[in-house]
CSV table of C-alpha atoms in Angstrom, one decimal:
chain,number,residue,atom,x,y,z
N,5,UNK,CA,-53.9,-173.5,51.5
N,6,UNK,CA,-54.2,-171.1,54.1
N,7,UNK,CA,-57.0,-171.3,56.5
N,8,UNK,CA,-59.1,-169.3,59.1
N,9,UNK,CA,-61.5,-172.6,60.8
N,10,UNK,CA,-64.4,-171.8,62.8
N,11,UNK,CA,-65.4,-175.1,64.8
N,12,UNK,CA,-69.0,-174.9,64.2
N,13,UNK,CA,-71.0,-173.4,61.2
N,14,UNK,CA,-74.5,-173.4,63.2
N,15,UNK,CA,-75.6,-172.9,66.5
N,16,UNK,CA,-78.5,-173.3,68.5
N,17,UNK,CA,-78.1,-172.3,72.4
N,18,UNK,CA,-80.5,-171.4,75.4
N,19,UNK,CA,-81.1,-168.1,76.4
N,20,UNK,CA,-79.1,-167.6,79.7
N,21,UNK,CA,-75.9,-170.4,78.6
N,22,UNK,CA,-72.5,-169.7,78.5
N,23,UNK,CA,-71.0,-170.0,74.6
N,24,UNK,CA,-67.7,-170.5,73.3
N,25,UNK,CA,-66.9,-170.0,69.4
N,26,UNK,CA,-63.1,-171.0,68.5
N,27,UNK,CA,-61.8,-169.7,65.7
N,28,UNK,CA,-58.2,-171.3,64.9
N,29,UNK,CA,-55.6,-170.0,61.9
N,30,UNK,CA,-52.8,-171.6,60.8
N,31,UNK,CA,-50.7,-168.6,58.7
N,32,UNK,CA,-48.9,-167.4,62.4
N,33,UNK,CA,-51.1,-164.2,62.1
N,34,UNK,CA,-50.3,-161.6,65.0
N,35,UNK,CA,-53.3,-160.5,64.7
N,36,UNK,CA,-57.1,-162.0,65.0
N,37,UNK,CA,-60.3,-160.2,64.9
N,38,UNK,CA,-64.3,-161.1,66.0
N,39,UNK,CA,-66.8,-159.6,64.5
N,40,UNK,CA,-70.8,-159.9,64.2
N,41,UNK,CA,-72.9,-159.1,61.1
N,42,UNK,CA,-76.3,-158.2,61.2
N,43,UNK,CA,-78.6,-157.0,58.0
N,44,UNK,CA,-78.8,-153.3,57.7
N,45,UNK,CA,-75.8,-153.1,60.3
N,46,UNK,CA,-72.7,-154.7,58.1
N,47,UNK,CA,-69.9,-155.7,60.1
N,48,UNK,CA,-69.3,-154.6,63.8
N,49,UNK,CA,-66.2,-155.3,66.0
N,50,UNK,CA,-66.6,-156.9,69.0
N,51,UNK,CA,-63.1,-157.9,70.1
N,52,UNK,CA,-59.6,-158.2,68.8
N,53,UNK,CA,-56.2,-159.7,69.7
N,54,UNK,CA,-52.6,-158.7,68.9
N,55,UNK,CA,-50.3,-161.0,70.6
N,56,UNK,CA,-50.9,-164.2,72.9
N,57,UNK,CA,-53.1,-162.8,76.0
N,58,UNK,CA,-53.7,-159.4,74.4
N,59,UNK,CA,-56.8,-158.0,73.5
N,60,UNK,CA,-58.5,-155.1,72.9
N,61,UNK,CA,-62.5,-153.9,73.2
N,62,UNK,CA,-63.9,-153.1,69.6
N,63,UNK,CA,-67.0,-151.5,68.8
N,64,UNK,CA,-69.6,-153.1,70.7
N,65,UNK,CA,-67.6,-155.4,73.4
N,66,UNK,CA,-70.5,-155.7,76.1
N,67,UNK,CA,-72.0,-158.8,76.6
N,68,UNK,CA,-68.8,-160.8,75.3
N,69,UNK,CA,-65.5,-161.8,76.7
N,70,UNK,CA,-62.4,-163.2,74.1
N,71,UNK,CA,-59.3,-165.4,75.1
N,72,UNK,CA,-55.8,-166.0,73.4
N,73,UNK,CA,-53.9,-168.6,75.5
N,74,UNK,CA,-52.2,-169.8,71.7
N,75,UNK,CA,-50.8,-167.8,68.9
N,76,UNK,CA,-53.3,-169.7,66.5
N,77,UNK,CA,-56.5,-169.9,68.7
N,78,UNK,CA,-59.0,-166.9,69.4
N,79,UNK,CA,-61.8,-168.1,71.3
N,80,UNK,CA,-65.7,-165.7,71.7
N,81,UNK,CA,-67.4,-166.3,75.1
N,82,UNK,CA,-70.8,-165.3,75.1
N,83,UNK,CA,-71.1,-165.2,78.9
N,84,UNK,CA,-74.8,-165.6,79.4
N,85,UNK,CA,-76.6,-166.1,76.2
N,86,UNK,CA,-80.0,-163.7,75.0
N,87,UNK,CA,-81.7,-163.1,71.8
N,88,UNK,CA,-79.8,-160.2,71.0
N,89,UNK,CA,-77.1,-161.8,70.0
N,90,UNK,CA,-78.4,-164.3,67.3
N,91,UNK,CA,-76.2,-163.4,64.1
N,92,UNK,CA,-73.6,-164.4,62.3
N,93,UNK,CA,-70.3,-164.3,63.9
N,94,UNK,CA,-67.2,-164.2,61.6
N,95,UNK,CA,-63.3,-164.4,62.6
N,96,UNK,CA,-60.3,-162.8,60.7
N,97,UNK,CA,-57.4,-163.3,61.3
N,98,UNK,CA,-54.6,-160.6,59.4
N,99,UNK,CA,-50.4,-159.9,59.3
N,100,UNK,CA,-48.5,-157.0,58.1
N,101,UNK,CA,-47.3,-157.8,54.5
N,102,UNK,CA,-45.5,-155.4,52.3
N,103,UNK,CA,-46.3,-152.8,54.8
N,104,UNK,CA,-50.5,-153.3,54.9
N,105,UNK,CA,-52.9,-155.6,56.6
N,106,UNK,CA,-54.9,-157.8,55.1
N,107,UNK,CA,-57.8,-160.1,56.6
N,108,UNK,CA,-58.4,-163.8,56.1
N,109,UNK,CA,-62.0,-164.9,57.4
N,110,UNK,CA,-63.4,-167.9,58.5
N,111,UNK,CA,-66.8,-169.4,57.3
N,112,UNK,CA,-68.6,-168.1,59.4
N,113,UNK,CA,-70.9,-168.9,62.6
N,114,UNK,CA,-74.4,-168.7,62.3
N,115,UNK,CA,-75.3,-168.4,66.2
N,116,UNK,CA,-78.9,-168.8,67.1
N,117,UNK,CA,-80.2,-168.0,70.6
N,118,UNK,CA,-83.7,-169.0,71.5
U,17,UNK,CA,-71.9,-139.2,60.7
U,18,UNK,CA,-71.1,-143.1,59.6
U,19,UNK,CA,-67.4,-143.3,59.3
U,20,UNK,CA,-67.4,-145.7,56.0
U,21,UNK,CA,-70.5,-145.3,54.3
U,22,UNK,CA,-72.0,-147.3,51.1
U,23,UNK,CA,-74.9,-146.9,49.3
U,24,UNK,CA,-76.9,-150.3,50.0
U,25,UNK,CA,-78.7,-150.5,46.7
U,26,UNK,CA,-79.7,-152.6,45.4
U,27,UNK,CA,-78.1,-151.9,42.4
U,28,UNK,CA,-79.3,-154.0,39.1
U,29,UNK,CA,-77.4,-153.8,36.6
U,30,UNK,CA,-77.4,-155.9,32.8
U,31,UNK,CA,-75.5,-158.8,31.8
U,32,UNK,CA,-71.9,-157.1,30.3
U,33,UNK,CA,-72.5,-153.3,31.4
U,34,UNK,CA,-70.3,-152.0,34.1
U,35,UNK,CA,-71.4,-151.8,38.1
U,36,UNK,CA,-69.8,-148.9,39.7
U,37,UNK,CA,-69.9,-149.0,43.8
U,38,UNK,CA,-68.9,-146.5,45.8
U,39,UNK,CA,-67.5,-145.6,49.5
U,40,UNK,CA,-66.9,-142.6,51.4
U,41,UNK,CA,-64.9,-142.6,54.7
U,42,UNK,CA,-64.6,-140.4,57.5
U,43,UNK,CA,-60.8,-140.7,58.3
U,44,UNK,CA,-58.6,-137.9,56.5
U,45,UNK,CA,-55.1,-140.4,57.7
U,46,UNK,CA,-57.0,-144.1,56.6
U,47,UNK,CA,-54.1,-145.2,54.5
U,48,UNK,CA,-55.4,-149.0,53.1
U,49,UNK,CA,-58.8,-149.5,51.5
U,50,UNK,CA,-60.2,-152.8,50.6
U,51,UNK,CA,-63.3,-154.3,48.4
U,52,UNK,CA,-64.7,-157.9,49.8
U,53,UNK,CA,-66.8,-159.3,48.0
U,54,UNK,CA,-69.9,-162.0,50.2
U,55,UNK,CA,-72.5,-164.5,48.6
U,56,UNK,CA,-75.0,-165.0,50.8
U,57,UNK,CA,-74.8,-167.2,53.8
U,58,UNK,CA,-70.7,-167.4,53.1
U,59,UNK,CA,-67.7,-165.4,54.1
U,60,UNK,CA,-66.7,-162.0,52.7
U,61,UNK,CA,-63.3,-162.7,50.4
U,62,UNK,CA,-60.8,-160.3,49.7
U,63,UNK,CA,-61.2,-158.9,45.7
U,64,UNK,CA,-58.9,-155.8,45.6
U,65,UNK,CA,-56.9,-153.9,48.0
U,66,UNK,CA,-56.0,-150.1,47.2
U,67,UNK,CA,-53.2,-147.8,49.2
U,68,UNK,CA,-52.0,-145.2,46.5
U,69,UNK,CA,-54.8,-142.6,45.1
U,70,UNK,CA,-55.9,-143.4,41.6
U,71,UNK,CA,-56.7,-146.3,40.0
U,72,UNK,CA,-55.6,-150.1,40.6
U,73,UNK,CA,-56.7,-152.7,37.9
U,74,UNK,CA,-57.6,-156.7,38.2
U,75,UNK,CA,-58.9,-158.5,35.4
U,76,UNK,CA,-62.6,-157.4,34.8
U,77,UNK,CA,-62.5,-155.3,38.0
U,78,UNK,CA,-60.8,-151.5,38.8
U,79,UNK,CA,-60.4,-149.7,42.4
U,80,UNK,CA,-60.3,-146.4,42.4
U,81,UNK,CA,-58.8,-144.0,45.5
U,82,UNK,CA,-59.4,-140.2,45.7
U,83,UNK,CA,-57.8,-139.5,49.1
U,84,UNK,CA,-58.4,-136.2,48.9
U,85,UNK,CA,-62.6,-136.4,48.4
U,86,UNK,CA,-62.2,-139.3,50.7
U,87,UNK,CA,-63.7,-141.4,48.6
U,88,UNK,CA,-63.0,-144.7,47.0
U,89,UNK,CA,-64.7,-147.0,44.3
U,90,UNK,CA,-65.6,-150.2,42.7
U,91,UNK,CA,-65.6,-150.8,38.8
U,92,UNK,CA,-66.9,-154.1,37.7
U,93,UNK,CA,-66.6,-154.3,33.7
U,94,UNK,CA,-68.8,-156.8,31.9
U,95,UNK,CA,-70.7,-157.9,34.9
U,96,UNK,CA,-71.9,-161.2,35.2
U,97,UNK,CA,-74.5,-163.2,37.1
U,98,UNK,CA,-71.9,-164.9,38.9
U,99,UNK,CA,-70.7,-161.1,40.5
U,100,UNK,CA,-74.7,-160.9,41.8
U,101,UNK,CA,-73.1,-160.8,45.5
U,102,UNK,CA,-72.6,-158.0,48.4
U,103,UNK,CA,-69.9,-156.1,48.4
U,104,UNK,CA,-67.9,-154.5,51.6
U,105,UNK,CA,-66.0,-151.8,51.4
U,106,UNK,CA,-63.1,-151.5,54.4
U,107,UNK,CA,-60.5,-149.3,55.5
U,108,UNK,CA,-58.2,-149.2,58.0
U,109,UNK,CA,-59.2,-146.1,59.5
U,110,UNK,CA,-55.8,-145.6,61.8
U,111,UNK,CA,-52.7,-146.8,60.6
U,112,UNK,CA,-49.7,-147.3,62.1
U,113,UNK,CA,-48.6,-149.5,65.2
U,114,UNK,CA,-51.5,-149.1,67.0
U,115,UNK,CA,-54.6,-150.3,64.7
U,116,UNK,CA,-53.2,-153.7,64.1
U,117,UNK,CA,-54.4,-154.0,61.3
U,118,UNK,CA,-58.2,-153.1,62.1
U,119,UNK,CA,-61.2,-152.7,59.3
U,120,UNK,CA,-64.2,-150.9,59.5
U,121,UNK,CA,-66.7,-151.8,57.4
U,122,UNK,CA,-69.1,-150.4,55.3
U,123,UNK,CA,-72.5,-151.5,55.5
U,124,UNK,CA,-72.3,-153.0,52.3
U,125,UNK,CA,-73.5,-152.7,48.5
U,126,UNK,CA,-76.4,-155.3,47.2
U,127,UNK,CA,-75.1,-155.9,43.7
U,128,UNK,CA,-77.8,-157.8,40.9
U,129,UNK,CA,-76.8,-158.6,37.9
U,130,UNK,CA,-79.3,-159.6,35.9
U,131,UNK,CA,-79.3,-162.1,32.2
């Protein structure tokens, strides 16, 4: 079964720490996404990657930094930690089939910053 | 102006009637429209997936695609307490080589259903 793993499901970090959230797929996607959800907000795009060492800014990019050293692995950095950034942080990962795109996610990172 | 847009309910709806959701979207050239489906505190998972205009049929549920009134629906026939869920409407709003593949969401559709 194909598979989009996040390493951790919870979270708890200090304000002011750096964070890394790996997100690893093993269907040889081209393409892997980050996102954040928060209620009343849905889901916002922070970063995404189309090839090793590729990446692009999404919708809200500042405070966060991404890296692709492997096909498979899409790491989050949250570079120094604050409140504002408790949610839940979700990874896709998506290939061109049949012409279209379609988006596997992970399970999902419930990040809490205190 | 939102460029996907959802009505965020809730809706309630019975045990067996049908819950219709709805999307608009900004982009006149989006070409691939998808419905997720998320329980709470889990993933969103991929229900249907729509590129031509009309409709697109799945078992109990039916996407709908009206390119032209940039609009695009959700049909859930006999609804159960089991679809009680949020549902995400998505759409690749610039196709072609340079999107990769990238969604934008909706803010999502609270959907009861209720014994």
């Amino acid at each position: 079964d194909v598979k989009v793993t996040q390493s951790s499901r919870y979270l708890v970090k200090r304000t002011g720490e750096k964070v890394f959230l790996e997100c690893v797929q093993d269907m040889d996607h081209e393409n892997m996404f980050w996102y954040r959800q928060d209620p009343g907000l849905g889901l916002r795009l922070i970063y995404f990657s189309y090839d090793v060492k590729m990446k692009e800014k999404g919708d809200i990019p500042e405070g966060y930094s991404v890296s692709r050293e492997k096909k498979e692995r899409f790491s989050l950095i949250l570079e120094s930690a604050s409140t504002n950034q408790t949610s839940m942080y979700l990874c896709a990962s998506s290939s061109l089939t049949g012409g279209y795109y379609g988006y596997t996610f992970g399970s999902g990172t419930r990040l809490t910053v205190v | 102006q939102k460029e996907v847009e959802q009505n965020s309910g809730p809706l309630s709806v019975p045990e067996g009637a049908i819950a219709s959701l709805n999307c608009t979207y900004s982009d006149r050239v989006s070409q691939s429209f998808f419905w997720y489906r998320q329980y709470s505190g889990k993933s969103p998972e991929l229900i249907m997936s729509i590129y031509s205009n009309g409709d697109k049929e799945d078992g109990r549920f039916t996407a709908q695609l009206n390119k032209a009134s940039q609009y695009v629906s959700l049909l859930i026939r006999d609804s159960q307490p089991s679809d009680s869920a949020t549902y995400l409407c998505a759409v690749n709003m610039s196709p072609g080589g340079t999107s990769y593949g990238k969604l934008t969401f909706g803010q999502g559709t609270i959907l009861t259903v209720h014994p």
